mmCIF file of C-alpha atoms in Angstrom:
data_model
loop_
_atom_site.group_PDB
_atom_site.id
_atom_site.type_symbol
_atom_site.label_atom_id
_atom_site.label_comp_id
_atom_site.label_asym_id
_atom_site.label_seq_id
_atom_site.Cartn_x
_atom_site.Cartn_y
_atom_site.Cartn_z
ATOM 1 C CA MET A 207 102.016 96.575 125.459
ATOM 2 C CA GLU A 208 103.362 100.020 126.898
ATOM 3 C CA SER A 209 99.966 101.196 128.193
ATOM 4 C CA PHE A 210 96.284 101.049 128.009
ATOM 5 C CA SER A 211 93.608 103.833 128.068
ATOM 6 C CA PHE A 212 89.837 103.693 127.752
ATOM 7 C CA ASN A 213 87.310 106.375 126.673
ATOM 8 C CA SER A 214 83.757 106.982 127.862
ATOM 9 C CA THR A 215 82.287 104.558 125.215
ATOM 10 C CA GLY A 216 84.493 101.785 126.291
ATOM 11 C CA ASP A 217 86.888 101.823 123.328
ATOM 12 C CA ILE A 218 90.446 100.429 124.442
ATOM 13 C CA PHE A 219 93.676 102.120 123.335
ATOM 14 C CA ALA A 220 96.869 100.186 123.563
ATOM 15 C CA CYS A 221 100.431 101.475 122.886
ATOM 16 C CA THR A 222 102.490 98.726 121.378
ATOM 17 C CA TRP A 223 105.914 98.125 119.815
ATOM 18 C CA TRP A 224 107.585 95.787 117.111
ATOM 19 C CA TYR A 225 110.530 95.455 114.989
ATOM 20 C CA PRO A 226 109.790 95.859 111.134
ATOM 21 C CA ALA A 227 110.408 92.625 109.320
ATOM 22 C CA ASP A 228 113.474 94.085 107.410
ATOM 23 C CA THR A 229 115.441 94.630 110.717
ATOM 24 C CA LEU A 230 116.134 93.395 114.196
ATOM 25 C CA VAL A 231 118.220 96.233 115.247
ATOM 26 C CA VAL A 232 117.090 97.635 118.492
ATOM 27 C CA ASP A 233 117.010 101.133 117.672
ATOM 28 C CA ARG A 234 114.734 100.314 114.735
ATOM 29 C CA ALA A 235 111.732 99.525 116.918
ATOM 30 C CA ARG A 236 108.365 100.974 115.876
ATOM 31 C CA TYR A 237 105.438 102.114 118.195
ATOM 32 C CA ARG A 238 101.970 102.315 117.391
ATOM 33 C CA LEU A 239 98.633 103.074 118.987
ATOM 34 C CA GLU A 240 95.976 100.863 118.505
ATOM 35 C CA ARG A 241 92.311 100.990 119.014
ATOM 36 C CA SER A 242 89.744 98.304 119.842
ATOM 37 C CA THR A 243 85.920 98.970 119.671
ATOM 38 C CA ASP A 244 84.745 95.244 120.485
ATOM 39 C CA ASN A 245 86.485 94.577 124.043
ATOM 40 C CA GLY A 246 89.983 93.750 122.313
ATOM 41 C CA ILE A 247 88.616 91.112 119.734
ATOM 42 C CA THR A 248 89.915 93.221 116.992
ATOM 43 C CA TRP A 249 92.416 96.193 116.708
ATOM 44 C CA THR A 250 93.110 98.978 114.327
ATOM 45 C CA SER A 251 96.214 100.901 114.160
ATOM 46 C CA ILE A 252 95.523 104.508 114.342
ATOM 47 C CA LEU A 253 99.058 106.132 115.116
ATOM 48 C CA GLU A 254 102.607 105.243 114.114
ATOM 49 C CA SER A 255 105.916 106.601 115.787
ATOM 50 C CA TRP A 256 109.456 105.648 115.973
ATOM 51 C CA GLY A 257 109.749 106.965 119.559
ATOM 52 C CA SER A 258 107.629 105.628 122.619
ATOM 53 C CA LEU A 259 103.988 106.160 122.995
ATOM 54 C CA CYS A 260 101.844 107.028 125.918
ATOM 55 C CA THR A 261 98.360 108.044 126.090
ATOM 56 C CA ALA A 262 95.890 109.817 128.261
ATOM 57 C CA ILE A 263 92.302 110.490 127.592
ATOM 58 C CA ASN A 264 90.403 113.489 129.008
ATOM 59 C CA LYS A 265 86.663 113.942 130.153
ATOM 60 C CA ASP A 266 85.882 114.894 126.700
ATOM 61 C CA ASP A 267 87.346 111.866 125.040
ATOM 62 C CA HIS A 268 90.214 113.781 123.508
ATOM 63 C CA ILE A 269 93.226 111.350 123.159
ATOM 64 C CA PHE A 270 96.547 112.766 123.987
ATOM 65 C CA VAL A 271 99.681 110.877 122.915
ATOM 66 C CA GLY A 272 103.418 111.472 123.926
ATOM 67 C CA THR A 273 105.960 110.431 121.317
ATOM 68 C CA PHE A 274 109.516 111.606 121.069
ATOM 69 C CA GLY A 275 109.506 115.303 122.086
ATOM 70 C CA LYS A 276 105.987 116.255 121.178
ATOM 71 C CA VAL A 277 102.305 115.718 121.931
ATOM 72 C CA GLN A 278 99.511 114.819 119.636
ATOM 73 C CA ARG A 279 95.831 114.887 120.312
ATOM 74 C CA SER A 280 92.802 113.492 118.476
ATOM 75 C CA THR A 281 89.346 114.886 119.041
ATOM 76 C CA ASP A 282 87.653 112.197 116.714
ATOM 77 C CA ASN A 283 88.551 108.919 118.149
ATOM 78 C CA GLY A 284 91.842 108.568 116.624
ATOM 79 C CA LYS A 285 90.587 109.350 112.897
ATOM 80 C CA THR A 286 92.838 112.464 112.776
ATOM 81 C CA TRP A 287 95.666 113.914 114.725
ATOM 82 C CA GLU A 288 97.171 117.342 115.386
ATOM 83 C CA THR A 289 100.374 118.252 117.101
ATOM 84 C CA VAL A 290 99.459 120.376 120.081
ATOM 85 C CA ASN A 291 103.117 120.851 121.261
ATOM 86 C CA ASP A 292 106.517 119.970 119.772
ATOM 87 C CA LYS A 293 108.675 122.450 121.635
ATOM 88 C CA LEU A 294 109.192 120.617 124.719
ATOM 89 C CA GLU A 295 112.905 120.003 125.963
ATOM 90 C CA ALA A 296 112.139 116.432 126.228
ATOM 91 C CA GLY A 297 113.081 113.521 124.450
ATOM 92 C CA PHE A 298 111.087 110.117 124.987
ATOM 93 C CA ILE A 299 107.865 111.037 126.665
ATOM 94 C CA HIS A 300 107.182 108.081 129.173
ATOM 95 C CA ALA A 301 104.018 109.160 131.047
ATOM 96 C CA LEU A 302 100.991 111.306 130.244
ATOM 97 C CA ALA A 303 98.148 111.506 132.748
ATOM 98 C CA ILE A 304 95.081 114.165 133.177
ATOM 99 C CA SER A 305 94.152 115.096 136.666
ATOM 100 C CA PRO A 306 90.510 115.432 137.870
ATOM 101 C CA GLU A 307 91.008 119.303 137.033
ATOM 102 C CA GLY A 308 91.986 118.610 133.669
ATOM 103 C CA PHE A 309 95.482 119.285 133.907
ATOM 104 C CA ILE A 310 97.888 117.148 131.786
ATOM 105 C CA TYR A 311 101.215 115.916 133.175
ATOM 106 C CA LEU A 312 103.947 114.786 131.214
ATOM 107 C CA GLY A 313 107.213 112.789 132.328
ATOM 108 C CA ALA A 314 109.947 112.563 129.749
ATOM 109 C CA ASN A 315 113.726 112.064 129.954
ATOM 110 C CA GLY A 316 114.232 115.940 129.443
ATOM 111 C CA GLY A 317 111.896 116.998 132.345
ATOM 112 C CA ASN A 318 108.623 117.041 133.816
ATOM 113 C CA TYR A 319 105.759 119.325 132.687
ATOM 114 C CA ARG A 320 102.086 120.400 133.153
ATOM 115 C CA SER A 321 99.681 121.870 131.005
ATOM 116 C CA THR A 322 96.489 123.668 132.055
ATOM 117 C CA ASP A 323 95.330 124.552 128.350
ATOM 118 C CA GLY A 324 94.849 121.276 126.633
ATOM 119 C CA GLY A 325 98.514 120.783 125.612
ATOM 120 C CA TYR A 326 99.318 123.969 123.800
ATOM 121 C CA HIS A 327 101.438 125.387 126.746
ATOM 122 C CA TRP A 328 103.557 123.705 129.273
ATOM 123 C CA THR A 329 105.252 124.545 132.423
ATOM 124 C CA LYS A 330 108.258 122.735 133.607
ATOM 125 C CA LEU A 331 107.823 121.032 137.135
ATOM 126 C CA ASP A 332 110.224 121.040 139.896
ATOM 127 C CA LEU A 333 110.498 117.311 139.964
ATOM 128 C CA LYS A 334 114.075 116.442 139.753
ATOM 129 C CA PHE A 335 113.731 113.040 138.291
ATOM 130 C CA GLN A 336 112.137 111.557 135.178
ATOM 131 C CA ALA A 337 108.339 110.594 135.971
ATOM 132 C CA MET A 338 107.520 107.222 134.575
ATOM 133 C CA ASP A 339 103.880 107.587 135.923
ATOM 134 C CA PHE A 340 101.524 109.850 137.564
ATOM 135 C CA VAL A 341 98.254 108.966 139.854
ATOM 136 C CA PHE A 342 95.646 111.295 141.497
ATOM 137 C CA ARG A 343 94.111 110.739 144.957
ATOM 138 C CA GLU A 344 91.139 112.491 146.363
ATOM 139 C CA GLY A 345 91.998 115.636 148.243
ATOM 140 C CA GLY A 346 94.310 117.023 145.218
ATOM 141 C CA GLN A 347 97.370 114.783 146.056
ATOM 142 C CA ILE A 348 99.542 113.772 142.897
ATOM 143 C CA PHE A 349 101.681 110.932 143.011
ATOM 144 C CA ALA A 350 104.752 110.806 140.576
ATOM 145 C CA GLY A 351 106.809 107.324 140.266
ATOM 146 C CA VAL A 352 110.256 108.251 139.041
ATOM 147 C CA ASN A 353 113.662 106.788 137.866
ATOM 148 C CA SER A 354 116.708 108.554 136.978
ATOM 149 C CA GLY A 355 116.269 107.879 133.446
ATOM 150 C CA TYR A 356 118.924 110.273 131.891
ATOM 151 C CA PHE A 357 119.393 112.440 134.903
ATOM 152 C CA PRO A 358 122.726 112.230 136.854
ATOM 153 C CA GLU A 359 122.009 110.441 139.738
ATOM 154 C CA PRO A 360 120.086 107.090 140.427
ATOM 155 C CA ALA A 361 116.806 107.350 142.002
ATOM 156 C CA HIS A 362 113.671 105.069 142.170
ATOM 157 C CA HIS A 363 111.297 106.793 144.412
ATOM 158 C CA LEU A 364 107.752 108.109 144.671
ATOM 159 C CA TYR A 365 106.974 111.808 145.186
ATOM 160 C CA ARG A 366 103.817 113.490 146.230
ATOM 161 C CA SER A 367 102.520 117.036 145.446
ATOM 162 C CA SER A 368 99.503 118.497 147.191
ATOM 163 C CA ASP A 369 99.773 122.007 145.039
ATOM 164 C CA ASN A 370 99.160 120.753 141.287
ATOM 165 C CA GLY A 371 102.892 119.993 140.952
ATOM 166 C CA GLU A 372 104.353 123.159 142.082
ATOM 167 C CA THR A 373 106.427 121.421 144.844
ATOM 168 C CA TRP A 374 107.194 117.925 145.509
ATOM 169 C CA GLU A 375 108.326 115.780 148.476
ATOM 170 C CA ARG A 376 109.826 112.138 148.418
ATOM 171 C CA VAL A 377 107.505 109.774 150.202
ATOM 172 C CA LEU A 378 108.986 106.427 149.431
ATOM 173 C CA THR A 379 112.783 105.738 149.205
ATOM 174 C CA THR A 380 113.136 101.934 149.056
ATOM 175 C CA GLU A 381 116.089 100.906 146.875
ATOM 176 C CA LYS A 382 114.309 98.441 144.794
ATOM 177 C CA THR A 383 110.868 100.474 144.182
ATOM 178 C CA TYR A 384 110.232 101.574 140.704
ATOM 179 C CA GLY A 385 107.174 103.686 139.951
ATOM 180 C CA TRP A 386 107.141 102.747 136.479
ATOM 181 C CA SER A 387 103.396 101.832 136.695
ATOM 182 C CA MET A 388 101.022 102.856 139.430
ATOM 183 C CA ALA A 389 97.440 102.499 140.459
ATOM 184 C CA VAL A 390 94.846 103.898 143.204
ATOM 185 C CA ASN A 391 92.065 101.921 144.352
ATOM 186 C CA LYS A 392 88.697 103.125 145.713
ATOM 187 C CA LYS A 393 89.942 103.026 149.266
ATOM 188 C CA GLY A 394 92.784 105.429 148.061
ATOM 189 C CA TYR A 395 95.635 103.039 148.505
ATOM 190 C CA ILE A 396 98.396 103.422 146.001
ATOM 191 C CA PHE A 397 100.180 100.496 144.360
ATOM 192 C CA ALA A 398 103.577 100.936 142.570
#
């Protein structure tokens, strides 16, 4: 599993990958988004891609999926999909997250972006390294776990923004910390 998301009715969405039966070549891996409506007992494949998949679901239960350089959206629980943006200067999209304000944050190996209009338009963020995950804390703080990805210098740090991603400050610099997956508990503690 690459990631999980949940909608307001309890459906589970899981990003997975596998190798087709006819090949074991690494660059032939396929990715798909699967949905379970029965607490994970059965699964239905609802979207397939040759590039990595990540998901985020907004308060209206619109599902956003990042693949290779594009963002797709479903407004009907994954039955149909539309490409809302394929003009990003991004390769593999590794992170999608939706803030309490409804802004979509995207991390990719070509840069990090924010959309304030449901994914149709994107603003490149001044976050130097590839975001692997975003989490939000009360008070409007955004945290991004980054790695160097395809950027020129190695970095595995956590960054914080208090202005919707306009500016960022490094808040954790330990050598062995990777922000590939993060969570915030009810007390506001961040885990990476």
